[in-house]
Coordinates of C-alpha atoms and ligand atoms in Angstrom, one line a residue:
M5 CA 0.0 0.0 0.0
T6 CA 1.9 3.0 -1.2
S7 CA -1.2 5.1 -1.1
T8 CA -1.3 6.6 2.4
K9 CA 2.4 7.2 2.4
T10 CA 2.3 9.0 -0.9
I11 CA -0.7 11.1 0.0
K12 CA 0.8 12.2 3.2
R13 CA 4.1 13.3 2.0
N14 CA 4.9 16.7 3.2
F15 CA 2.4 16.3 6.0
S16 CA 2.3 14.7 9.5
E17 CA -0.8 12.5 10.0
E18 CA -2.5 15.1 12.1
D19 CA -1.7 17.9 9.7
F20 CA -2.9 16.0 6.8
E21 CA -6.3 15.2 8.4
S22 CA -6.8 18.8 9.3
A23 CA -5.7 20.1 5.9
L24 CA -8.2 17.8 4.3
V25 CA -11.0 18.8 6.5
K26 CA -10.2 22.4 6.0
A27 CA -10.0 22.0 2.1
V28 CA -13.3 20.1 2.1
G29 CA -14.9 22.8 4.3
N30 CA -14.0 25.7 2.1
R31 CA -14.9 24.2 -1.3
K32 CA -18.1 24.6 -3.2
N33 CA -18.8 23.6 -6.7
F34 CA -21.8 24.3 -9.0
A35 CA -23.0 24.3 -12.6
I36 CA -25.3 26.8 -14.2
I37 CA -28.3 25.4 -16.0
S38 CA -30.2 27.7 -18.3
H39 CA -31.6 28.2 -21.8
P40 CA -29.4 29.9 -24.3
D41 CA -29.5 33.7 -23.9
A42 CA -30.7 33.7 -20.4
G43 CA -27.4 35.4 -19.4
K44 CA -25.2 32.5 -18.4
T45 CA -22.0 34.1 -19.9
T46 CA -22.8 37.4 -18.4
L47 CA -23.5 35.9 -14.9
T48 CA -20.4 33.7 -15.0
E49 CA -18.3 36.8 -15.9
K50 CA -19.6 38.8 -13.0
L51 CA -19.1 35.9 -10.6
L52 CA -15.5 35.6 -11.7
L53 CA -15.1 39.3 -11.3
Y54 CA -15.9 39.0 -7.6
G55 CA -13.5 36.2 -7.3
G56 CA -10.8 38.4 -8.9
A57 CA -10.3 35.6 -11.4
I58 CA -10.6 38.1 -14.3
Q59 CA -9.8 41.7 -14.2
Q60 CA -12.3 43.3 -16.4
A61 CA -15.9 42.7 -17.3
G62 CA -16.2 41.2 -20.7
A63 CA -13.2 38.9 -20.4
V64 CA -15.2 35.7 -20.6
K65 CA -16.7 36.8 -23.9
A66 CA -13.4 38.2 -25.0
R67 CA -11.8 34.9 -24.3
G68 CA -14.4 33.3 -26.4
E69 CA -13.9 35.7 -29.2
Q70 CA -10.2 35.3 -29.0
R71 CA -10.5 31.6 -29.1
K72 CA -12.7 31.8 -32.3
V73 CA -10.0 33.9 -34.0
T74 CA -6.7 32.4 -32.9
S75 CA -7.2 28.8 -31.9
D76 CA -7.5 26.0 -34.4
W77 CA -8.9 23.7 -31.8
M78 CA -12.3 22.3 -32.9
D79 CA -12.7 23.9 -36.3
L80 CA -16.4 23.5 -36.0
E81 CA -16.7 25.7 -33.0
K82 CA -14.9 28.3 -35.0
Q83 CA -17.0 28.0 -38.0
R84 CA -20.2 28.1 -36.1
G85 CA -19.1 30.5 -33.4
I86 CA -20.6 28.3 -30.8
S87 CA -19.2 26.9 -27.6
I88 CA -19.4 23.1 -27.7
T89 CA -17.4 21.8 -24.8
S90 CA -17.6 22.3 -21.1
T91 CA -14.7 23.7 -19.1
V92 CA -14.0 24.4 -15.5
L93 CA -13.4 27.7 -13.8
Q94 CA -11.9 27.9 -10.3
F95 CA -11.9 31.1 -8.3
D96 CA -11.4 32.2 -4.6
Y97 CA -13.9 34.3 -2.8
S98 CA -14.0 35.1 0.9
D99 CA -11.9 32.1 2.0
N100 CA -13.8 29.8 -0.3
K101 CA -12.5 27.9 -3.3
I102 CA -15.3 27.9 -5.9
N103 CA -15.4 25.5 -8.8
L104 CA -17.8 26.6 -11.6
L105 CA -18.4 23.7 -13.9
D106 CA -19.1 25.5 -17.2
T107 CA -21.4 23.7 -19.7
P108 CA -21.7 24.0 -23.4
G109 CA -23.7 26.9 -24.7
H110 CA -25.3 24.9 -27.5
Q111 CA -28.4 22.8 -26.6
D112 CA -27.4 20.1 -29.0
F113 CA -24.7 19.3 -26.6
S114 CA -26.8 18.8 -23.6
E115 CA -25.4 15.3 -23.1
D116 CA -22.2 16.9 -22.2
T117 CA -24.0 19.1 -19.7
Y118 CA -25.8 16.1 -18.2
R119 CA -22.5 14.5 -17.5
T120 CA -21.0 17.7 -16.1
L121 CA -24.0 17.8 -13.7
A122 CA -23.0 14.4 -12.4
A123 CA -19.8 16.1 -11.1
A124 CA -21.6 19.1 -9.6
D125 CA -22.7 19.4 -5.9
N126 CA -25.1 22.4 -6.7
A127 CA -26.8 23.9 -9.6
V128 CA -27.7 27.5 -10.3
M129 CA -30.9 27.7 -12.4
L130 CA -30.8 30.9 -14.4
E131 CA -34.1 32.3 -15.8
D132 CA -34.8 35.2 -18.0
A133 CA -37.5 37.2 -16.1
A134 CA -39.4 37.8 -19.2
K135 CA -39.4 34.2 -20.4
G136 CA -39.7 32.2 -17.3
L137 CA -38.9 28.5 -17.6
E138 CA -37.6 27.4 -21.0
P139 CA -37.2 24.0 -22.6
Q140 CA -33.4 23.5 -22.1
T141 CA -33.7 24.6 -18.4
R142 CA -36.5 22.1 -17.8
K143 CA -34.5 19.2 -19.3
L144 CA -31.4 20.1 -17.3
F145 CA -33.5 20.5 -14.2
E146 CA -34.7 16.9 -14.5
V147 CA -31.1 15.7 -14.4
C148 CA -30.5 17.7 -11.2
R149 CA -33.6 16.2 -9.7
M150 CA -32.3 12.7 -10.4
R151 CA -29.3 13.5 -8.1
N152 CA -31.3 15.7 -5.7
I153 CA -28.7 18.4 -5.7
P154 CA -29.5 21.8 -4.2
I155 CA -30.8 24.2 -6.9
F156 CA -30.4 28.0 -6.5
T157 CA -32.6 30.1 -8.8
F158 CA -31.4 33.4 -10.2
I159 CA -34.1 35.4 -12.1
N160 CA -32.2 37.6 -14.4
K161 CA -32.8 40.7 -16.5
M162 CA -35.0 42.4 -13.9
D163 CA -33.9 45.7 -15.5
R164 CA -36.1 44.8 -18.4
P165 CA -39.9 44.2 -18.4
G166 CA -40.6 40.8 -17.1
Q167 CA -43.4 38.5 -15.9
E168 CA -45.0 39.0 -12.5
P169 CA -42.6 37.7 -9.9
L170 CA -45.3 35.7 -8.1
R171 CA -46.1 34.0 -11.4
L172 CA -42.5 33.1 -12.0
L173 CA -42.4 31.4 -8.6
D174 CA -45.7 29.6 -9.2
E175 CA -44.4 28.3 -12.6
I176 CA -41.3 26.7 -10.8
E177 CA -43.5 25.2 -8.1
S178 CA -46.3 23.9 -10.3
E179 CA -44.3 22.7 -13.3
L180 CA -41.1 21.5 -11.7
N181 CA -42.8 20.5 -8.5
L182 CA -40.1 22.3 -6.6
A183 CA -40.9 24.6 -3.6
T184 CA -39.5 28.1 -3.7
W185 CA -38.2 30.5 -1.1
A186 CA -37.6 34.0 -2.3
V187 CA -34.4 35.4 -0.7
N188 CA -35.2 38.8 -1.9
W189 CA -38.2 40.4 -3.5
P190 CA -38.2 42.9 -6.4
I191 CA -39.6 46.4 -6.3
G192 CA -41.1 47.1 -9.7
S193 CA -39.6 45.7 -12.9
G194 CA -38.2 47.0 -16.2
E195 CA -38.1 50.7 -16.4
L196 CA -39.6 50.9 -13.0
F197 CA -37.2 48.4 -11.4
R198 CA -36.1 50.0 -8.1
G199 CA -34.3 47.3 -6.4
V200 CA -35.0 44.4 -4.0
I201 CA -36.1 43.9 -0.4
D202 CA -33.8 41.5 1.4
R203 CA -36.1 39.2 3.3
S204 CA -33.8 38.4 6.2
S205 CA -32.3 41.9 6.8
K206 CA -35.4 43.7 5.8
E207 CA -33.3 46.1 3.9
V208 CA -33.9 47.6 0.5
I209 CA -31.0 47.3 -1.9
L210 CA -31.5 50.0 -4.4
F211 CA -31.0 49.5 -8.1
T212 CA -29.1 52.3 -9.9
R213 CA -29.1 52.2 -13.7
G214 CA -25.4 52.6 -14.0
E215 CA -23.3 52.5 -17.1
R216 CA -23.8 49.2 -18.9
G217 CA -21.5 46.5 -17.6
K218 CA -20.1 48.7 -14.9
Q219 CA -20.1 47.4 -11.3
S220 CA -22.9 49.3 -9.7
E221 CA -22.5 50.4 -6.1
E222 CA -25.0 48.8 -3.8
C223 CA -27.0 51.2 -1.6
H224 CA -28.7 49.5 1.3
L225 CA -31.5 51.3 3.2
S226 CA -33.6 50.1 6.1
L227 CA -37.3 49.7 5.3
N228 CA -38.0 52.3 8.0
D229 CA -35.5 54.8 6.6
P230 CA -37.5 58.0 5.8
E231 CA -35.2 58.7 2.8
L232 CA -36.7 55.6 1.1
K233 CA -39.9 57.5 0.3
S234 CA -37.9 60.0 -1.9
L235 CA -36.2 57.2 -3.7
V236 CA -38.9 54.7 -4.4
E237 CA -42.4 55.4 -5.5
S238 CA -44.8 54.4 -2.6
E239 CA -47.1 52.4 -4.8
L240 CA -44.2 50.2 -6.0
L241 CA -43.0 49.7 -2.5
D242 CA -46.5 48.9 -1.2
Q243 CA -47.1 46.4 -3.9
A244 CA -43.7 44.6 -3.1
L245 CA -44.6 44.6 0.6
E246 CA -48.1 43.2 -0.1
E247 CA -46.6 40.5 -2.2
L248 CA -44.1 39.7 0.5
D249 CA -46.9 39.5 3.1
L250 CA -48.6 37.0 0.9
L251 CA -45.4 34.9 0.6
E252 CA -45.0 35.1 4.4
M253 CA -48.6 33.7 4.8
A254 CA -48.9 31.2 2.0
G255 CA -45.3 30.6 0.8
S256 CA -42.8 28.0 1.9
V257 CA -40.6 28.6 4.9
M258 CA -36.9 28.7 4.7
D259 CA -35.5 25.3 5.6
L260 CA -31.8 24.6 4.9
S261 CA -32.2 20.8 5.0
K262 CA -34.8 21.0 2.3
I263 CA -32.6 23.3 0.2
Q264 CA -29.8 20.8 0.5
A265 CA -32.0 17.9 -0.4
G266 CA -33.0 19.7 -3.6
E267 CA -36.6 20.1 -2.5
L268 CA -36.7 23.8 -2.0
T269 CA -35.0 26.4 -4.2
P270 CA -33.9 29.8 -2.9
V271 CA -34.9 32.4 -5.4
F272 CA -32.9 35.6 -6.1
F273 CA -34.0 38.5 -8.4
G274 CA -31.3 40.5 -10.1
S275 CA -29.7 41.6 -13.2
A276 CA -26.4 40.1 -14.2
M277 CA -25.6 42.6 -16.9
T278 CA -25.9 45.6 -14.6
N279 CA -24.2 43.5 -11.8
F280 CA -27.2 44.0 -9.6
G281 CA -27.8 41.3 -7.0
V282 CA -24.8 39.2 -8.0
R283 CA -22.6 39.7 -4.9
P284 CA -25.5 39.1 -2.5
F285 CA -26.4 36.0 -4.5
L286 CA -22.8 34.7 -4.1
D287 CA -22.7 35.4 -0.4
T288 CA -26.0 33.6 0.3
F289 CA -25.1 30.8 -2.1
L290 CA -21.9 30.1 -0.1
K291 CA -23.9 30.0 3.1
M292 CA -26.5 27.6 1.8
A293 CA -24.8 25.5 -0.8
Q294 CA -23.8 21.9 -0.3
G295 CA -20.0 21.3 0.1
P296 CA -18.4 18.1 -1.3
S297 CA -20.4 15.4 0.3
A298 CA -20.4 11.6 0.6
R299 CA -20.9 9.9 -2.8
P300 CA -22.6 6.6 -3.4
S301 CA -20.2 3.8 -4.5
S302 CA -20.1 0.1 -4.7
N303 CA -19.1 0.0 -1.0
G304 CA -21.7 2.5 0.2
P305 CA -21.2 6.3 0.5
V306 CA -17.6 7.5 0.5
S307 CA -16.9 10.5 2.7
P308 CA -14.8 13.3 1.1
T309 CA -12.7 13.3 4.2
R310 CA -11.7 9.7 3.7
S311 CA -7.9 10.1 3.7
E312 CA -7.3 8.0 0.6
F313 CA -7.7 9.6 -2.7
S314 CA -10.6 8.8 -5.0
G315 CA -12.4 10.3 -7.9
F316 CA -14.3 9.6 -11.1
V317 CA -14.0 10.6 -14.8
F318 CA -17.1 12.4 -16.0
K319 CA -16.0 13.7 -19.3
L320 CA -13.5 13.0 -22.0
Q321 CA -12.3 15.5 -24.6
A322 CA -10.0 14.6 -27.5
N323 CA -7.9 16.9 -29.5
M324 CA -8.2 20.0 -27.5
D325 CA -4.9 20.8 -29.0
P326 CA -4.7 19.0 -32.4
K327 CA -0.9 19.6 -32.6
H328 CA -0.4 17.2 -29.7
R329 CA -3.4 15.0 -30.6
D330 CA -4.1 14.9 -26.9
R331 CA -7.1 13.5 -25.0
I332 CA -8.1 14.9 -21.6
A333 CA -10.1 13.0 -19.1
F334 CA -11.8 15.3 -16.6
L335 CA -11.8 13.9 -13.1
R336 CA -13.8 15.0 -10.2
V337 CA -11.9 14.5 -6.9
C338 CA -14.3 12.8 -4.4
S339 CA -12.1 12.0 -1.4
G340 CA -8.6 12.5 0.0
R341 CA -5.9 14.6 -1.6
F342 CA -4.8 14.3 -5.2
E343 CA -1.1 14.8 -5.8
K344 CA 0.8 15.2 -9.0
D345 CA 2.7 12.0 -10.0
M346 CA 0.7 9.8 -7.6
T347 CA 0.1 6.3 -8.6
V348 CA -3.6 5.2 -8.5
Q349 CA -5.7 2.1 -9.2
H350 CA -8.0 2.1 -12.1
A351 CA -11.1 0.3 -10.8
R352 CA -12.4 -1.0 -14.1
T353 CA -9.2 -2.6 -15.3
G354 CA -7.4 -3.1 -12.0
K355 CA -4.3 -1.5 -13.4
A356 CA -2.0 0.9 -11.6
I357 CA -1.6 4.2 -13.3
K358 CA 0.9 7.0 -12.5
L359 CA -0.9 10.4 -12.9
S360 CA 1.8 12.7 -14.2
R361 CA 1.2 16.2 -15.7
P362 CA -2.3 16.6 -14.2
Q363 CA -3.8 19.9 -15.3
K364 CA -6.0 22.6 -13.9
L365 CA -8.2 24.0 -16.6
F366 CA -9.4 27.5 -16.7
G367 CA -11.5 27.8 -19.8
Q368 CA -9.0 27.1 -22.5
D369 CA -6.0 27.8 -20.4
R370 CA -4.2 25.1 -18.5
E371 CA -1.6 24.9 -15.9
V372 CA 0.0 21.9 -14.2
V373 CA -1.6 21.2 -10.9
D374 CA 0.3 20.0 -7.8
D375 CA -2.6 19.0 -5.6
A376 CA -6.4 19.0 -5.6
Y377 CA -9.1 18.2 -3.0
P378 CA -12.6 16.9 -3.1
G379 CA -14.9 19.1 -5.2
D380 CA -12.0 20.1 -7.5
I381 CA -11.8 19.0 -11.2
I382 CA -8.5 18.1 -12.8
G383 CA -7.7 17.3 -16.4
L384 CA -5.7 14.1 -16.9
N385 CA -3.8 13.1 -20.1
N386 CA -5.7 10.2 -21.4
P387 CA -4.0 8.0 -24.0
G388 CA -7.1 5.9 -24.3
M389 CA -7.1 4.3 -20.9
F390 CA -10.1 6.1 -19.3
A391 CA -13.8 5.9 -20.1
I392 CA -16.6 8.0 -18.8
G393 CA -17.6 6.9 -15.3
D394 CA -14.2 5.3 -14.5
T395 CA -13.1 5.4 -10.8
L396 CA -9.5 6.1 -9.7
Y397 CA -8.5 5.4 -6.2
Q398 CA -5.8 4.7 -3.7
G399 CA -6.1 2.4 -0.7
S400 CA -9.1 0.1 -0.3
K401 CA -11.2 -0.3 -3.5
V402 CA -14.1 2.0 -4.3
E403 CA -16.0 2.2 -7.5
Y404 CA -18.4 5.1 -8.0
E405 CA -21.8 4.8 -9.6
G406 CA -21.4 5.2 -13.4
I407 CA -22.9 8.1 -15.3
P408 CA -26.2 7.2 -17.0
C409 CA -26.8 7.6 -20.8
F410 CA -29.5 10.0 -21.5
S411 CA -32.3 9.6 -23.9
P412 CA -31.2 10.5 -27.5
E413 CA -33.7 12.0 -29.9
I414 CA -32.0 11.7 -33.3
F415 CA -30.9 8.5 -34.9
S416 CA -28.9 8.0 -38.0
W417 CA -27.1 5.2 -39.7
L418 CA -23.4 6.0 -40.1
R419 CA -22.3 4.7 -43.4
N420 CA -18.7 4.2 -44.5
P421 CA -18.7 4.3 -48.3
N422 CA -15.0 3.3 -48.5
P423 CA -14.4 -0.2 -47.3
S424 CA -10.7 0.2 -47.4
A425 CA -11.0 2.9 -44.7
F426 CA -12.9 0.5 -42.3
K427 CA -9.9 0.2 -39.8
N428 CA -9.9 3.9 -39.2
F429 CA -13.7 4.1 -39.3
R430 CA -13.9 1.5 -36.6
K431 CA -11.2 3.2 -34.5
G432 CA -12.9 6.6 -34.8
V433 CA -16.3 5.3 -34.0
N434 CA -15.0 3.3 -30.9
Q435 CA -13.0 6.3 -29.7
L436 CA -15.8 8.8 -30.1
R437 CA -18.2 6.5 -28.3
E438 CA -15.7 6.0 -25.4
E439 CA -15.4 9.7 -25.2
G440 CA -19.2 10.1 -25.1
A441 CA -19.3 12.3 -28.1
V442 CA -22.3 10.3 -29.2
Q443 CA -24.1 7.1 -28.2
I444 CA -23.8 4.1 -30.5
L445 CA -26.5 1.6 -31.1
Y446 CA -26.4 -1.5 -33.2
D447 CA -28.9 -3.4 -35.3
V448 CA -30.0 -6.7 -33.9
D449 CA -29.5 -8.2 -37.3
E450 CA -25.7 -9.0 -37.2
S451 CA -25.4 -8.7 -41.0
K452 CA -26.2 -5.0 -40.7
R453 CA -22.8 -3.8 -39.4
D454 CA -23.1 -0.1 -39.8
P455 CA -23.5 1.6 -36.4
I456 CA -26.4 3.8 -35.5
L457 CA -25.5 7.2 -34.1
A458 CA -27.9 8.3 -31.4
A459 CA -27.7 11.9 -30.3
V460 CA -29.5 14.6 -28.5
G461 CA -29.0 17.2 -31.2
Q462 CA -28.2 17.3 -34.9
L463 CA -25.0 19.3 -34.3
Q464 CA -23.7 16.5 -32.2
L465 CA -23.9 14.2 -35.3
E466 CA -22.2 16.8 -37.5
V467 CA -19.3 17.0 -34.9
V468 CA -18.9 13.3 -35.1
Q469 CA -18.7 13.3 -38.9
H470 CA -16.4 16.3 -38.9
R471 CA -14.1 14.6 -36.4
L472 CA -14.1 11.3 -38.2
E473 CA -12.9 13.1 -41.3
N474 CA -10.4 15.4 -39.7
E475 CA -9.0 13.1 -37.0
Y476 CA -9.3 9.7 -38.5
G477 CA -9.4 10.5 -42.2
V478 CA -12.7 8.9 -43.1
A479 CA -15.5 10.6 -45.0
T480 CA -18.8 9.2 -43.8
R481 CA -22.4 9.5 -44.8
L482 CA -25.3 9.9 -42.4
E483 CA -28.7 8.4 -43.2
S484 CA -31.5 9.5 -41.0
M485 CA -33.7 6.8 -39.5
G486 CA -36.7 8.9 -38.8
Y487 CA -37.1 7.8 -35.1
Q488 CA -37.4 10.3 -32.3
V489 CA -37.9 8.5 -29.1
A490 CA -35.7 5.8 -27.4
R491 CA -36.6 3.7 -24.4
W492 CA -34.6 1.1 -22.5
V493 CA -36.6 -2.0 -21.3
D494 CA -36.6 -3.1 -17.7
G495 CA -36.2 -6.8 -17.7
G496 CA -34.1 -6.8 -20.9
W497 CA -34.6 -9.3 -23.7
N498 CA -36.8 -11.6 -21.5
A499 CA -39.3 -8.9 -21.0
L500 CA -39.4 -8.3 -24.8
D501 CA -39.8 -12.0 -25.6
D502 CA -42.8 -12.1 -23.2
I503 CA -44.8 -9.4 -25.2
G504 CA -44.0 -10.9 -28.7
R505 CA -44.0 -8.7 -31.8
I506 CA -44.1 -4.9 -31.4
F507 CA -45.5 -2.8 -34.2
N508 CA -44.4 0.7 -35.1
C509 CA -41.1 0.2 -33.3
K510 CA -37.5 -0.8 -34.1
V511 CA -35.7 -2.9 -31.6
V512 CA -31.9 -2.2 -31.5
K513 CA -29.2 -2.9 -28.9
D514 CA -26.9 -0.6 -27.1
A515 CA -23.2 -0.9 -26.4
W516 CA -24.0 -3.3 -23.5
A517 CA -26.2 -5.4 -25.7
R518 CA -29.4 -4.3 -24.0
P519 CA -32.5 -3.8 -26.0
V520 CA -33.5 -0.3 -26.9
L521 CA -36.8 0.5 -28.5
L522 CA -37.0 3.3 -31.1
F523 CA -40.3 5.0 -31.9
K524 CA -41.2 7.5 -34.6
N525 CA -43.2 9.5 -32.0
Q526 CA -44.5 9.7 -28.6
W527 CA -47.8 8.4 -29.8
N528 CA -46.4 5.1 -30.9
L529 CA -44.7 4.7 -27.5
N530 CA -47.9 5.5 -25.7
Q531 CA -49.7 2.9 -27.8
L532 CA -47.3 0.2 -26.8
L533 CA -47.6 1.2 -23.1
E534 CA -51.5 1.0 -23.3
E535 CA -51.3 -2.4 -24.9
H536 CA -48.7 -3.7 -22.4
P537 CA -49.3 -1.8 -19.1
D538 CA -46.8 -4.1 -17.3
L539 CA -43.9 -3.2 -19.5
E540 CA -41.4 -0.9 -17.7
L541 CA -39.6 1.5 -20.0
R542 CA -36.9 4.0 -19.1
S543 CA -35.8 7.1 -20.8
V544 CA -32.4 7.1 -19.1
A545 CA -30.3 4.0 -19.4
P546 CA -29.4 2.3 -16.1
V547 CA -25.7 2.5 -15.3
V548 CA -23.6 -0.6 -16.1
S549 CA -20.5 -1.3 -14.2
G550 CA -17.8 -3.9 -14.5
V551 CA -18.7 -4.9 -18.1
E552 CA -16.8 -3.8 -21.2
P553 CA -19.0 -2.2 -23.8
I554 CA -19.3 -3.8 -27.3
S555 CA -16.9 -2.2 -29.8
L556 CA -17.6 -1.9 -33.5
Ligands
LIG604 P1 -26.0 33.0 -22.5 O1 -24.6 32.8 -22.1 O2 -27.0 32.4 -21.5 O3 -26.5 32.6 -23.9 O4 -26.4 34.5 -22.4 P2 -25.4 35.8 -22.5 O5 -24.8 36.0 -21.1 O6 -24.6 35.8 -23.7 O7 -26.6 36.9 -22.5 C1 -27.5 37.0 -23.6 C2 -27.9 38.4 -23.8 O8 -28.6 38.9 -22.7 C3 -26.7 39.3 -24.0 O9 -27.2 40.4 -24.9 C4 -26.6 39.9 -22.6 O10 -26.0 41.2 -22.7 C5 -28.0 40.1 -22.2 N1 -28.2 40.1 -20.7 C6 -27.6 39.3 -19.8 N2 -28.0 39.6 -18.5 C7 -28.8 40.7 -18.7 C8 -29.5 41.6 -17.8 O11 -29.4 41.4 -16.6 N3 -30.2 42.5 -18.3 C9 -30.3 42.8 -19.7 N4 -31.0 43.8 -20.1 N5 -29.7 42.0 -20.5 C10 -28.9 41.0 -20.1 P3 -26.7 40.4 -26.4 O12 -27.3 41.6 -27.0 O13 -27.1 39.1 -27.1 O14 -25.2 40.4 -26.4 P4 -24.3 41.7 -26.0 O15 -24.2 42.5 -27.2 O16 -24.9 42.4 -24.8 O17 -23.0 41.0 -25.6

């Protein structure tokens, strides 16, 4: 057992324990879930500004712009001007180390976002006050719900005309079945937005329409301050107070245990662009958010303060730098202390691996990292040995629950018109599947050897084709299958045998040889369920561990 010795180098036993407890205590990580355009880039930028991670507003965008111009990484990103991959941003704020797990901007890549959410301890649900809940946010919310992580809601763009605040809360409660607790309450909206009332301090934080993008000074006044009357129209203040009374009487009560169980969402009203309400949001978030907590594994929950290192891979990214043809595995540290050059066990294969040159990623920038603690994300060079969901550990064996495959909505045959390129075609398809760039399904008829690409968005398929051509030198053809809905069958092939022939449905198998039913539409699926009410179908594939997937 080299583990404990290696981990504790530079530390006495006691110092190590206390350094670990301290590091776990001051770490918080979160991902932002939102629909495109709700203001995620803007909010991220403002949060980083408070953490001193970037010097000027606009830097996140500027970084993006710069990348589009100068980097040759992922041509398609450049051509389309979209952000496809997720990155990680770490910053310090009032003695806390905060990891923001950034997610792709384009909704066709929500699978990547789903996986990133598997590594997040908290989620920030960002809504546009005028639009309320939007489709992408709803989908991502479902993933958070599966893991019961705390969700903090930031209702953005209050400086613009929006929906009634009570209606926005009601929408979250009724449609997501998630109780809400407003941390602050808006006074007016749009042109008449005057600020918010902080519910616990009973102070008014006044909104000043500063210069765009500039950090506005926060002015706090007590609700009893006589000056308030000259600054806020009495009818706007009265209406806000009436609504607050209503919330006090009929709304949920603040309950930290419910927040941390993902049953109650604290709601903040603000405006990221004008930097209004962002700092109070960050302060409250840090008080209420869940720190790195025990994670389920094959041996029961593993505490982050377990002295031996463990973590899991939640995302793979190839060719971030095509000059080096590199592949990066993103690992979330779950317990103990990660140290550069440490030797760990790879749970799936049982091999020992030395982790040299681990990297900390900040957007597209990378630096070599010497150590990392639970809640942190590191990038590992991955010459093909890691797959999504893999556990790495030191000491006694742990294996974390894998990451489920989410329901694809687009299905295409992937044809290789050039048989002499089959070797590369196979290599590319297998590697892209391993990386999770796309799900691969297979026809049950073994004579039909072409794989089926199953994706959440069309662009995901285009990226696969593009990468097959650029990275593996094979030009492929996509042939749409016209199906839109996929379901996994509880009880597997036996359950299917029991019900006999199914109409209006194609049965295929996934990479673990499990049956997957494809339907042209929801109606066909409902019809099957009506005819066979005992059939249990799932939209998310159960996790498989300990079995190697089928390769092409
Ligand atoms: P996203 O990453 O979620 O896609 O959204 P992003 O931050 O890019 O914001 C989308 C648009 O909404 C941007 O405007 C941004 O300036 C604007 N926005 C964000 N927060 C607020 C807010 O609090 N109030 C108002 N009024 N607007 C906000 P754009 O015109 O698309 O881009 P830009 O020219 O402003 O950069």
